[in-house]
Coordinates of C-alpha atoms and ligand atoms in Angstrom, one line a residue:
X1482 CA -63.7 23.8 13.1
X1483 CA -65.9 22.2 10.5
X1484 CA -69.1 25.1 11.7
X1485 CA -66.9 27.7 10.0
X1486 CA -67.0 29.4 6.9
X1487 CA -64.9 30.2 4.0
X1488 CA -63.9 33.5 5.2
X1489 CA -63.3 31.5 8.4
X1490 CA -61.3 28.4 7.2
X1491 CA -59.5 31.0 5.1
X1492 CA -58.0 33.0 7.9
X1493 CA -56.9 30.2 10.2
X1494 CA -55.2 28.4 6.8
X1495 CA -53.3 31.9 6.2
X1496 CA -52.3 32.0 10.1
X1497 CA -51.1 28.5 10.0
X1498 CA -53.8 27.4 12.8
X1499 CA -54.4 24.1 10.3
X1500 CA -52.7 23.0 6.9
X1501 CA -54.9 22.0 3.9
X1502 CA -54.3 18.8 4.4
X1503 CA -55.5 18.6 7.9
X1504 CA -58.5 20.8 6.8
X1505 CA -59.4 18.3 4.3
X1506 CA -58.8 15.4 6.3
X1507 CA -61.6 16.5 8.5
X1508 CA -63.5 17.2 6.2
X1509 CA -63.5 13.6 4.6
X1510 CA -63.9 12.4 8.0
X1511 CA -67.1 14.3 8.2
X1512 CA -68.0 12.5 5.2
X1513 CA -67.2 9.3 6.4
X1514 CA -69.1 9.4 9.6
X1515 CA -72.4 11.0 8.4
X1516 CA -73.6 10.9 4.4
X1517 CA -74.5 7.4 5.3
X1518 CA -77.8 9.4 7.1
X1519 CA -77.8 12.1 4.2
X1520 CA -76.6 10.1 0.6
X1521 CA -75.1 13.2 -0.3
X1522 CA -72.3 12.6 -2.1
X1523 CA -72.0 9.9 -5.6
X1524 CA -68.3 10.1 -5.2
X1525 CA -65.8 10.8 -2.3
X1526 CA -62.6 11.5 -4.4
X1527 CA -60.0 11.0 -1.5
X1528 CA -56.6 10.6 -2.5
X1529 CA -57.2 13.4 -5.2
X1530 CA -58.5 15.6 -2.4
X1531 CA -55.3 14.5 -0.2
X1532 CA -52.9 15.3 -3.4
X1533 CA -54.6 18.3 -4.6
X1534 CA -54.5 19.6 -0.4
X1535 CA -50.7 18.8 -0.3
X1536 CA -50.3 21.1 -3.2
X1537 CA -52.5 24.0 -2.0
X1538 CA -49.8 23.4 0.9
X1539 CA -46.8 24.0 -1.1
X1540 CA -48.5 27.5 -2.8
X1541 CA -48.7 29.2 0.6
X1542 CA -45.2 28.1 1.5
X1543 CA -44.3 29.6 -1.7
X1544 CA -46.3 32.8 -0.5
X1545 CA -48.9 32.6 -3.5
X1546 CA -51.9 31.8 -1.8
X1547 CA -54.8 33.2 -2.7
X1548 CA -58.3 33.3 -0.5
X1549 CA -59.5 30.1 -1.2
X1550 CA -56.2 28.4 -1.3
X1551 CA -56.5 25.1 0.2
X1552 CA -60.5 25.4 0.7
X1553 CA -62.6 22.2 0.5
X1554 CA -65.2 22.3 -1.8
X1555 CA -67.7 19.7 -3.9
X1556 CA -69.0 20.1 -7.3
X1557 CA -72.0 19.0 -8.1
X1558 CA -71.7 15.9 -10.2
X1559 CA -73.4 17.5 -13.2
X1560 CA -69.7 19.3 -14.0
X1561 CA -67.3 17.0 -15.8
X1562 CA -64.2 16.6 -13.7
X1563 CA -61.3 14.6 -15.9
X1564 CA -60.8 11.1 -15.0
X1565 CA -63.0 11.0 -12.4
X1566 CA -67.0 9.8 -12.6
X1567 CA -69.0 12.4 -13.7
X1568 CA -72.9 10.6 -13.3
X1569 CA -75.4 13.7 -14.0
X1570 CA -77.7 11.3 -11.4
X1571 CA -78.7 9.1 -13.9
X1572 CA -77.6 5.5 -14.8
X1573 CA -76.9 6.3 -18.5
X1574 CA -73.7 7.9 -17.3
X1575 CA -72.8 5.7 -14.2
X1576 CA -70.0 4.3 -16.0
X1577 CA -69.0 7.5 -17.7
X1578 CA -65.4 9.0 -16.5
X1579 CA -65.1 12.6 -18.3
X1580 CA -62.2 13.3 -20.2
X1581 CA -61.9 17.2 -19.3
X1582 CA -62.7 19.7 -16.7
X1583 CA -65.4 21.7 -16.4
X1584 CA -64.0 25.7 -16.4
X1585 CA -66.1 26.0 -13.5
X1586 CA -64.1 23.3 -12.0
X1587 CA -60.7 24.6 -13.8
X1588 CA -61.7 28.1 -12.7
X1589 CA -62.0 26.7 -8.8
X1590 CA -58.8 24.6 -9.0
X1591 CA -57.1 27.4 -10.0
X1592 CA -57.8 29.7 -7.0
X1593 CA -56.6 26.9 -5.2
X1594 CA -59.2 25.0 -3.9
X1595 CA -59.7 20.9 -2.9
X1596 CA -62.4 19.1 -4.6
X1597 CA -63.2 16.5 -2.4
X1598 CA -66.0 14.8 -4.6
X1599 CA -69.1 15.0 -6.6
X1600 CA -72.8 15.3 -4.9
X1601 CA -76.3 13.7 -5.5
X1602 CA -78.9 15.7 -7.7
X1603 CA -81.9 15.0 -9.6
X1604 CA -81.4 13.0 -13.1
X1605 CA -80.1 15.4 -15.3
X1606 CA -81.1 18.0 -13.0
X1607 CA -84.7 17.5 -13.2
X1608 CA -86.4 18.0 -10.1
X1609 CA -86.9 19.9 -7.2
X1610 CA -86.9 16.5 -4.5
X1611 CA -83.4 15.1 -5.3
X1612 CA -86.0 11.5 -5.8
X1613 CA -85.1 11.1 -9.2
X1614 CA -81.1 10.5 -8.5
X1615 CA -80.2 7.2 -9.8
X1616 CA -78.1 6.6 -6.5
X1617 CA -81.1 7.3 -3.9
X1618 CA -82.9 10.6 -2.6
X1619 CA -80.4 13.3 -1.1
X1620 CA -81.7 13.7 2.6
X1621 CA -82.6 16.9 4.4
X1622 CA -80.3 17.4 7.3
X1623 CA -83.0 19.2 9.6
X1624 CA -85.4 16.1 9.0
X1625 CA -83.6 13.0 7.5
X1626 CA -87.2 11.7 6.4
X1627 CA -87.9 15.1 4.2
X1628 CA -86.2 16.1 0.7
X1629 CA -83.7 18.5 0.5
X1630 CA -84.8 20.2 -2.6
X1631 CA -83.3 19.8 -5.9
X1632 CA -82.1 19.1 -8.0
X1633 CA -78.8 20.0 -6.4
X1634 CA -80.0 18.9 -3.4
X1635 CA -76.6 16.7 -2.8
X1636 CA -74.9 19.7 -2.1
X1637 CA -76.9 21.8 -0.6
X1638 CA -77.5 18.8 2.3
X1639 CA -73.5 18.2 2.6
X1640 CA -72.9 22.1 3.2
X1641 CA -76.0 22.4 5.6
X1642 CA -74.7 19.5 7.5
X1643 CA -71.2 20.9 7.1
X1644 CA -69.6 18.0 5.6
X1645 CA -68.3 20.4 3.3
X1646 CA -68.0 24.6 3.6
X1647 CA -69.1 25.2 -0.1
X1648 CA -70.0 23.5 -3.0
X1649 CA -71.5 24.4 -6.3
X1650 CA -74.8 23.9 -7.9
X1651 CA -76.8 24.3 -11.3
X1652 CA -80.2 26.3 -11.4
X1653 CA -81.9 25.6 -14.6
X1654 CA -85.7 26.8 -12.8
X1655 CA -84.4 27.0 -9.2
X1656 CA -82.0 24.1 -8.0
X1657 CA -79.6 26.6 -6.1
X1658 CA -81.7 28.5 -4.6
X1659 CA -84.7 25.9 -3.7
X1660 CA -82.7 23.2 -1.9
X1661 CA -80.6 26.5 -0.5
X1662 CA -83.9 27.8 0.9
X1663 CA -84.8 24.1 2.2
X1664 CA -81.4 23.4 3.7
X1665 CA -81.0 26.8 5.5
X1666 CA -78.0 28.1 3.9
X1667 CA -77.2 30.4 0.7
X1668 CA -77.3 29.7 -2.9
X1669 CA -77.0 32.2 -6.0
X1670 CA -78.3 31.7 -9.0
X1671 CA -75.6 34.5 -11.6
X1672 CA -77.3 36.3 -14.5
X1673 CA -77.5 34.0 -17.3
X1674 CA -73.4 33.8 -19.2
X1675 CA -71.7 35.1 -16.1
X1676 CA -70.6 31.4 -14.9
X1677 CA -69.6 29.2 -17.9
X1678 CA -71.8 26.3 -18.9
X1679 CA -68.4 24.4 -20.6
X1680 CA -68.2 20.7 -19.3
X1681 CA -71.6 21.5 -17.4
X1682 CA -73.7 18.7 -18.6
X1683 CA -76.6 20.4 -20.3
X1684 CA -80.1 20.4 -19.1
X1685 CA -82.2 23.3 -21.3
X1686 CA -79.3 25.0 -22.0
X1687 CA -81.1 28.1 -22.7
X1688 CA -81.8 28.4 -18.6
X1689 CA -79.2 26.7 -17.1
X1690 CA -76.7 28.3 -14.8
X1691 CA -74.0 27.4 -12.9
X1692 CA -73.7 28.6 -9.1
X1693 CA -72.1 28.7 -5.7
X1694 CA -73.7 27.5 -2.2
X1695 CA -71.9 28.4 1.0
X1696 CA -73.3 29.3 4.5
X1697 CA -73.0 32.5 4.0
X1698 CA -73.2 35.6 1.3
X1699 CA -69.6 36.8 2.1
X1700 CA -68.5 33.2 1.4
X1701 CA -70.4 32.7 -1.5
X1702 CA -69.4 36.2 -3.0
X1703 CA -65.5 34.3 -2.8
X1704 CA -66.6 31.5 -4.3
X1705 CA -68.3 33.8 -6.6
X1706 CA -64.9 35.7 -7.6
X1707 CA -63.3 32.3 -8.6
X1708 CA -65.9 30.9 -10.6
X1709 CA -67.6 33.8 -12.5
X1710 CA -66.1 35.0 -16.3
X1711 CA -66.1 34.9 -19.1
X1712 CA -65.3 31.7 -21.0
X1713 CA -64.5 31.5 -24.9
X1714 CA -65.4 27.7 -25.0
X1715 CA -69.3 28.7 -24.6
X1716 CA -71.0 30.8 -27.1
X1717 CA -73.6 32.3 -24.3
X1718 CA -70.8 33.1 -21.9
X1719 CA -70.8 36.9 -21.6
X1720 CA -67.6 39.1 -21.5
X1721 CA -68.0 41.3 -19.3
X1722 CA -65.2 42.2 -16.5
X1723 CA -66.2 40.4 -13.3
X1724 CA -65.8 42.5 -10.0
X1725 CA -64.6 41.6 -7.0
X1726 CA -68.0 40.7 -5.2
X1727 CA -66.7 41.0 -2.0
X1728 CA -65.3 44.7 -1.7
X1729 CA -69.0 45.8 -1.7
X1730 CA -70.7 43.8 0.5
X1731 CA -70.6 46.3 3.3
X1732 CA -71.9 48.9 0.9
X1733 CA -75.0 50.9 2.5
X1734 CA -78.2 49.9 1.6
X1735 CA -79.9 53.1 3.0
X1736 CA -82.6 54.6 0.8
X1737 CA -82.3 50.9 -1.4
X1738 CA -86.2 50.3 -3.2
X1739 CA -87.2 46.7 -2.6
X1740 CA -90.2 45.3 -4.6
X1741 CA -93.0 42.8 -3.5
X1742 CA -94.5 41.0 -6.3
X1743 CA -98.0 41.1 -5.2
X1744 CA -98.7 37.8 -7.6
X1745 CA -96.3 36.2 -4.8
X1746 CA -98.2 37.0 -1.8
X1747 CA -101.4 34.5 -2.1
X1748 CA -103.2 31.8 -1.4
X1749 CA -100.8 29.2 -2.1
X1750 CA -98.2 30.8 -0.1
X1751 CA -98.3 29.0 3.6
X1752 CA -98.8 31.1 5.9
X1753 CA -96.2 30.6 8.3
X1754 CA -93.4 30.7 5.4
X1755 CA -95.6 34.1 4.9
X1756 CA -94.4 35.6 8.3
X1757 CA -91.2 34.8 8.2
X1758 CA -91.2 36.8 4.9
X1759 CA -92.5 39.5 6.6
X1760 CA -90.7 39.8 9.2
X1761 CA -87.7 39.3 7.1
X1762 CA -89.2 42.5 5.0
X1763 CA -89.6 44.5 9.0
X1764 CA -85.4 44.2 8.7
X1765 CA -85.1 45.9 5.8
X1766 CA -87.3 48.2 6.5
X1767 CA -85.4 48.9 9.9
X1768 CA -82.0 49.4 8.0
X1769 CA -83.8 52.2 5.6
X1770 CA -85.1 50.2 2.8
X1771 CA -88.2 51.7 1.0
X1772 CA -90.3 48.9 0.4
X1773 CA -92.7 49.2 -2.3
X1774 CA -95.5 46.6 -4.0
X1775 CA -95.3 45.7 -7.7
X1776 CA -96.6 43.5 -10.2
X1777 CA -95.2 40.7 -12.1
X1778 CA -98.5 40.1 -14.1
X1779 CA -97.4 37.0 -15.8
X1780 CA -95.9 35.0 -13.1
X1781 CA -99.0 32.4 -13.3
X1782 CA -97.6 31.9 -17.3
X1783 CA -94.3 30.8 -15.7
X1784 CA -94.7 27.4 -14.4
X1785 CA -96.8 26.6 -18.1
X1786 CA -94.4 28.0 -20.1
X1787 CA -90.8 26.6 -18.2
X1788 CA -92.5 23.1 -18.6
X1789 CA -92.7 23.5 -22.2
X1790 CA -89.3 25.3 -23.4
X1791 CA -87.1 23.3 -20.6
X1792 CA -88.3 19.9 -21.8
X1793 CA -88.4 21.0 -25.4
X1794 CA -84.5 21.7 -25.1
X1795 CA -84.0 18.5 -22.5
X1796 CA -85.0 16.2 -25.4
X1797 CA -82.9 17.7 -28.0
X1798 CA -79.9 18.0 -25.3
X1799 CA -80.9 14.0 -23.9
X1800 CA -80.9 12.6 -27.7
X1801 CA -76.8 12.6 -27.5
X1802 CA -77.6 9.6 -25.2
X1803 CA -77.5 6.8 -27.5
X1804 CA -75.4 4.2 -26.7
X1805 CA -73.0 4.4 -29.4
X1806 CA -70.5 7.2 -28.1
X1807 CA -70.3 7.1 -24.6
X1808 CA -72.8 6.2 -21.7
X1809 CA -74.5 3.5 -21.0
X1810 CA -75.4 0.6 -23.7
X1811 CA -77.8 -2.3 -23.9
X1812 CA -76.8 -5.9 -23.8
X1813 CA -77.3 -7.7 -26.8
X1814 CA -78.4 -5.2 -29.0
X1815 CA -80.3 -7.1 -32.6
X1816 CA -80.1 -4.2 -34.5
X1817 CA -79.6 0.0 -34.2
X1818 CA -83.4 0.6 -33.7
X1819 CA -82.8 -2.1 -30.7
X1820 CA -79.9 -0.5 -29.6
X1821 CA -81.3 3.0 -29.5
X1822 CA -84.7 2.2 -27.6
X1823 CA -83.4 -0.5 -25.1
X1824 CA -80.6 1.8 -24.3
X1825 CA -82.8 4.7 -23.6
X1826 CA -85.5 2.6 -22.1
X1827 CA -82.9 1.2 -19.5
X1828 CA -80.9 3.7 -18.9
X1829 CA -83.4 6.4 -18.6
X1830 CA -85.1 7.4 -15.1
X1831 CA -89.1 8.0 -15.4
X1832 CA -88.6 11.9 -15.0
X1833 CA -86.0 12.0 -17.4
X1834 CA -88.4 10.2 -20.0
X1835 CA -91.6 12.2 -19.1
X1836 CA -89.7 15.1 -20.0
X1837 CA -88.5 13.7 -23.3
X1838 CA -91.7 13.0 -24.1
X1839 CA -93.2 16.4 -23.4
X1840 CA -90.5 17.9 -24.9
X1841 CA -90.5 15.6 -28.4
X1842 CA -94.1 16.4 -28.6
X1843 CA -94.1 20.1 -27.7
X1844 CA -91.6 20.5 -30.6
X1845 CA -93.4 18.0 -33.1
X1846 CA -94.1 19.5 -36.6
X1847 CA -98.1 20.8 -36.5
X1848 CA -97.6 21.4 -32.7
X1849 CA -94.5 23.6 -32.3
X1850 CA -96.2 26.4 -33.1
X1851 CA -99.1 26.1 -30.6
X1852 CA -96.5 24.9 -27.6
X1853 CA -93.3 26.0 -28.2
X1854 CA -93.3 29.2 -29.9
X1855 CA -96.2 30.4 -27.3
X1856 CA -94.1 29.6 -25.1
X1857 CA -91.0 31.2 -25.9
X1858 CA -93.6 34.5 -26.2
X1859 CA -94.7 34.0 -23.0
X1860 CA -91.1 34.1 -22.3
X1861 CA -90.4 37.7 -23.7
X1862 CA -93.5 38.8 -21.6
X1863 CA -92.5 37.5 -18.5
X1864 CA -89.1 39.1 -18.9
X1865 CA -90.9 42.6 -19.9
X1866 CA -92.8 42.2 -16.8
X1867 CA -89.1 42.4 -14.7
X1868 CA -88.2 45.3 -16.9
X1869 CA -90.8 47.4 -15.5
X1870 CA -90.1 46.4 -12.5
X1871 CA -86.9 47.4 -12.3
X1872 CA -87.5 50.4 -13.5
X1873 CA -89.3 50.9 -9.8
X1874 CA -87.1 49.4 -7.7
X1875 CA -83.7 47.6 -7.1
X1876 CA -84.3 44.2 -6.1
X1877 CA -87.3 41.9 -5.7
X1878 CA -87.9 40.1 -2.2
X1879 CA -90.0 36.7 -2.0
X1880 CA -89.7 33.3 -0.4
X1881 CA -88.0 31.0 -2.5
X1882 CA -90.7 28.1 -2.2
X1883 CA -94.3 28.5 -1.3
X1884 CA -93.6 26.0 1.8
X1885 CA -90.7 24.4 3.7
X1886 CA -89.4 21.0 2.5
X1887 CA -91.9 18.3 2.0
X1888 CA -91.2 14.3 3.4
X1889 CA -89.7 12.1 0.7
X1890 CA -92.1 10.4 -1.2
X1891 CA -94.8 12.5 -0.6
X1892 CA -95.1 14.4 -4.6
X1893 CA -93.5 11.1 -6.1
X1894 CA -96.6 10.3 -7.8
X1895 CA -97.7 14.1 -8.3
X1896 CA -95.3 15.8 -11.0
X1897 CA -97.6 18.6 -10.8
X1898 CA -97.6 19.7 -7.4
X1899 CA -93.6 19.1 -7.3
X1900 CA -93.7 21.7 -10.6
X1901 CA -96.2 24.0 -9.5
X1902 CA -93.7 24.2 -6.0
X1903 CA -91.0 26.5 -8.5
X1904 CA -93.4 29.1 -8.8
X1905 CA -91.5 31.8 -7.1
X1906 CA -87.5 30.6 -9.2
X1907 CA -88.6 29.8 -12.4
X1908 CA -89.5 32.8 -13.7
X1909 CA -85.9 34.2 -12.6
X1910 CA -84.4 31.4 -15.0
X1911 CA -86.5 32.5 -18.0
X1912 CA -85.9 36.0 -18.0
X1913 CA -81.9 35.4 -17.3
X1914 CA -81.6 37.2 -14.0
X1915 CA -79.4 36.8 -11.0
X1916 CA -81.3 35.8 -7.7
X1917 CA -80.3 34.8 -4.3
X1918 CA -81.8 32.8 -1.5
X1919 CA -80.6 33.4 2.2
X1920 CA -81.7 31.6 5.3
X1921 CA -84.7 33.4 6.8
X1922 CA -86.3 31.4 9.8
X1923 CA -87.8 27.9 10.2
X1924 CA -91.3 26.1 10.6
X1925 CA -91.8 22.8 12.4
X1926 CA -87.5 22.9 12.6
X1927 CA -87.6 23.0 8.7
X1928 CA -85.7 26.2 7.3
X1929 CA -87.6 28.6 5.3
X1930 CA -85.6 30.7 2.1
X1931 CA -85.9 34.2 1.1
X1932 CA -85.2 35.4 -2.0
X1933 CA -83.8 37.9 -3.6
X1934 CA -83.9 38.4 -7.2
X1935 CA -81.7 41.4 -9.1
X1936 CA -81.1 43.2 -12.5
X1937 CA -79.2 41.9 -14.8
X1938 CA -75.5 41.4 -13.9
X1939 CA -76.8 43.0 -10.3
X1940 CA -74.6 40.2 -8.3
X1941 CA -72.5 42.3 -6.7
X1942 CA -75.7 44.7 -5.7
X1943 CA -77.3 41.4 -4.5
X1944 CA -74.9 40.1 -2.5
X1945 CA -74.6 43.2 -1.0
X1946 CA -78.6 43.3 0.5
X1947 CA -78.2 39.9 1.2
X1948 CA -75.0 40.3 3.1
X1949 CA -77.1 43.1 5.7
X1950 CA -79.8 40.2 6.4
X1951 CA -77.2 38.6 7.6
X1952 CA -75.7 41.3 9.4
X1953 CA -79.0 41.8 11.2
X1954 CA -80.2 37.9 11.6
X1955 CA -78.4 34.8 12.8
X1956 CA -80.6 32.4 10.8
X1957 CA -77.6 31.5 8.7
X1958 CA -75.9 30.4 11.9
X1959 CA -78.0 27.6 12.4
X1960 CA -77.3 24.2 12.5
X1961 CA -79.0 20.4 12.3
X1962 CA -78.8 18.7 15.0
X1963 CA -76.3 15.4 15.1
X1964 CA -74.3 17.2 12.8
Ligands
LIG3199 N1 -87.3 21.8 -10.4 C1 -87.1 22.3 -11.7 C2 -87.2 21.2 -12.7 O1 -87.5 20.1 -12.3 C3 -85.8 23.0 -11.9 C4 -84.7 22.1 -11.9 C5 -83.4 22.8 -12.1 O2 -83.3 24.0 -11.8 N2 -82.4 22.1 -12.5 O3 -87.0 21.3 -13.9

């Protein structure tokens, strides 16, 4: 039962095979007997999952279930979830209960489904390792001693090891679709204001995205449904109707134009990662594709400029953290300067502080100019650069990382090489657009992503070419062994 998927669960809850409270029950058992190996949840919220199963219960007895009535999920424990911890990875909030839901978390409790906790990520969602969580590296299911990506690596590694059927995520340069691609499932990253960022603890607010992960595109297209719309409570949220992403999943894709970035297909790209690629491009070409090179002539600029905006925005986002509202304090403070470093100092990961003092210094009076607004033109390029490339084809295909996951501890001591490993998201994230990463084959037993980036608002379009991989490929059938 706990291999199945949304769609799955769904049907035997509305035929009465298992009750949501049975479904959940297993599903905490899962928990129970394996995140001990994986560290992927911070909190297991079991008599709230029990309560909330018993009333999903009561809905379909009533007859107003909906599709993911009674569904367990997880949220990632970047969305605040009233009175219950809501960490963001880091230690400054380990003591921090939030006093309202999320909407993304309203918007899922309203189509009925059962949180059953909160999962591991990177500090304030920096990273791509899960290494800087406060509470311990995440673990990669397919190789407990490798990362599972990040920074919502928590539950990308609970829904590969299917301690949960779908969770959601935040990408702010690739943390869906990274640890998605590194866990062998699927992750979307929406167009920037489709998925409310109220009660989503902020990162670079300008970039980040809320998103589901499932094991499959028709199960993510329902989680999709639930959490996507428009949201009065954040300025950047985008009111626009949201369509039902699943009626047009089976859509053809004959005669569909798929770019290849040429500035993707090099050097650093591993080579084996590289075949699976291709041979993931031979499908499509088999089910009447045109595929077609372009050229994304910035994409070196991307990696350069992210690392300047995103901590630029981090340190005016992280300065909230003070000690005085909520959070974290000092012991002992001897006076407010005291209060304000020692609090920060201790409550602060390294990551976290590297990037505030990038970001502090990047937007310094004398060197704004130089850092941030280049930046922030190197921005508009990069996003002209996918304007006229969609004006060739549909979608873009790439991997998702340039190779599968690495072993923990290996880029610890290398923030570079960890940065330089979002080459192939990042740029997604500054220009705003949707993009998806589907399982696409392994190397050395360790999954390899594909990605699939779209037009603005072009979910529904790529859900629908994502949805025909899977059609054609049982990659996303997969699972860890043990588990
Ligand atoms: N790995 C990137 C970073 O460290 C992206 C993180 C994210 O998308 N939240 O910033």
């Amino acid at each position: 039962m706990h291999h199945k998927t949304i769609a799955e669960l769904s049907k035997e809850l509305a035929n009465k095979k298992i009750s949501s409270v049975e479904l959940t029950q297993l599903f905490l058992n899962r928990i129970k007997q394996h995140d001990e190996k994986l560290n992927s949840f911070i909190t297991v919220t079991e008599d709230y999952a029990l309560q909330t199963a018993k009333e999903a219960d009561k809905t379909r007895e009533a007859g107003k279930a909906g599709p993911l009535t009674g569904i367990p999920i997880a949220q990632k424990d970047i969305f605040c979830t009233d009175g219950i911890k809501t960490s963001c990875g880091s230690k400054m909030l380990d003591n921090f209960i939030a006093p309202y839901d999320a909407t993304v978390v309203t918007n899922l409790k309203q189509a009925g489904t059962v949180m059953l906790g909160k999962t591991n990520m990177d500090e304030f969602a920096m990273g791509s390792s899960n290494e800087s969580s406060y509470y311990g590296p995440a673990r990669n299911p397919w190789n407990t001693e490798y990362v599972p990506g990040g920074s919502s690596g928590g539950s990308a590694a609970a829904v590969a090891a299917s301690l949960i059927p779908g969770a959601t995520g935040t990408d702010t340069g690739g943390s869906i679709r990274q640890p998605a691609g590194l866990c062998n499932i699927t992750g979307l990253k929406p167009t920037y204001g489709r998925v409310s960022r109220y009660g989503m603890i902020a990162f670079a607010s300008s970039l980040d995205q809320g998103g589901p992960f499932a094991k499959t595109v028709e199960d993510v297209a329902m989680l999709m449904n639930a959490m996507a719309g428009f949201d009065e409570n954040d300025s950047t949220s985008i009111n626009q109707p949201v369509p039902d992403y699943t009626a047009t999943l089976n859509d053809s894709i004959k005669g569909i134009r798929i770019g290849l970035p040429k500035e993707y297909f090099n050097a650093d790209l591993n080579s084996d990662v590289a075949k699976a690629i291709e041979a993931a491009i031979k499908e499509y070409e088999k089910m009447g594709a045109i595929i077609q090179e372009i050229s994304l002539p910035n994409t070196h600029l991307s990696v350069p400029a992210y690392y300047v905006i995103a901590p630029a925005e981090c340190s005016s986002n992280l300065a909230r953290y003070d000690g005085v509202r909520y959070g974290y304090r000092c012991k002992d403070p001897k006076d407010l300067q005291d209060l304000y470093k020692r609090t920060r100092s201790e409550g602060f990961g390294n990551e976290v502080k590297r990037r505030i003092m990038i970001g502090t210094y990047a937007l310094s009076s004398g060197y704004y100019d130089a850092y941030y607004l280049k930046a922030q033109k190197i921005r508009r390029l990069i996003r002209d650069d996918f304007n006229a490339a969609f004006n060739q084809v549909d979608v873009i295909l790439s991997p998702t990382s340039p190779t599968p996951a690495f072993k923990i501890g290996e880029k610890t001591n290398d923030p570079l090489s960890m940065y330089l490993s979002d080459i192939y998201t990042i740029a997604v994230n500054l220009a705003g657009l949707p993009g998806i990463a589907v399982p696409a084959g392994f190397v050395n037993k360790l999954p390899i992503g594909l990605q699939l980036i779209g037009n603005l608002f072009g979910e529904a379009k790529l859900l629908n070419i994502a949805h025909w991989y899977q059609k054609a490929t049982d990659w996303h059938t997969k699972i860890p062994e043990g588990f």
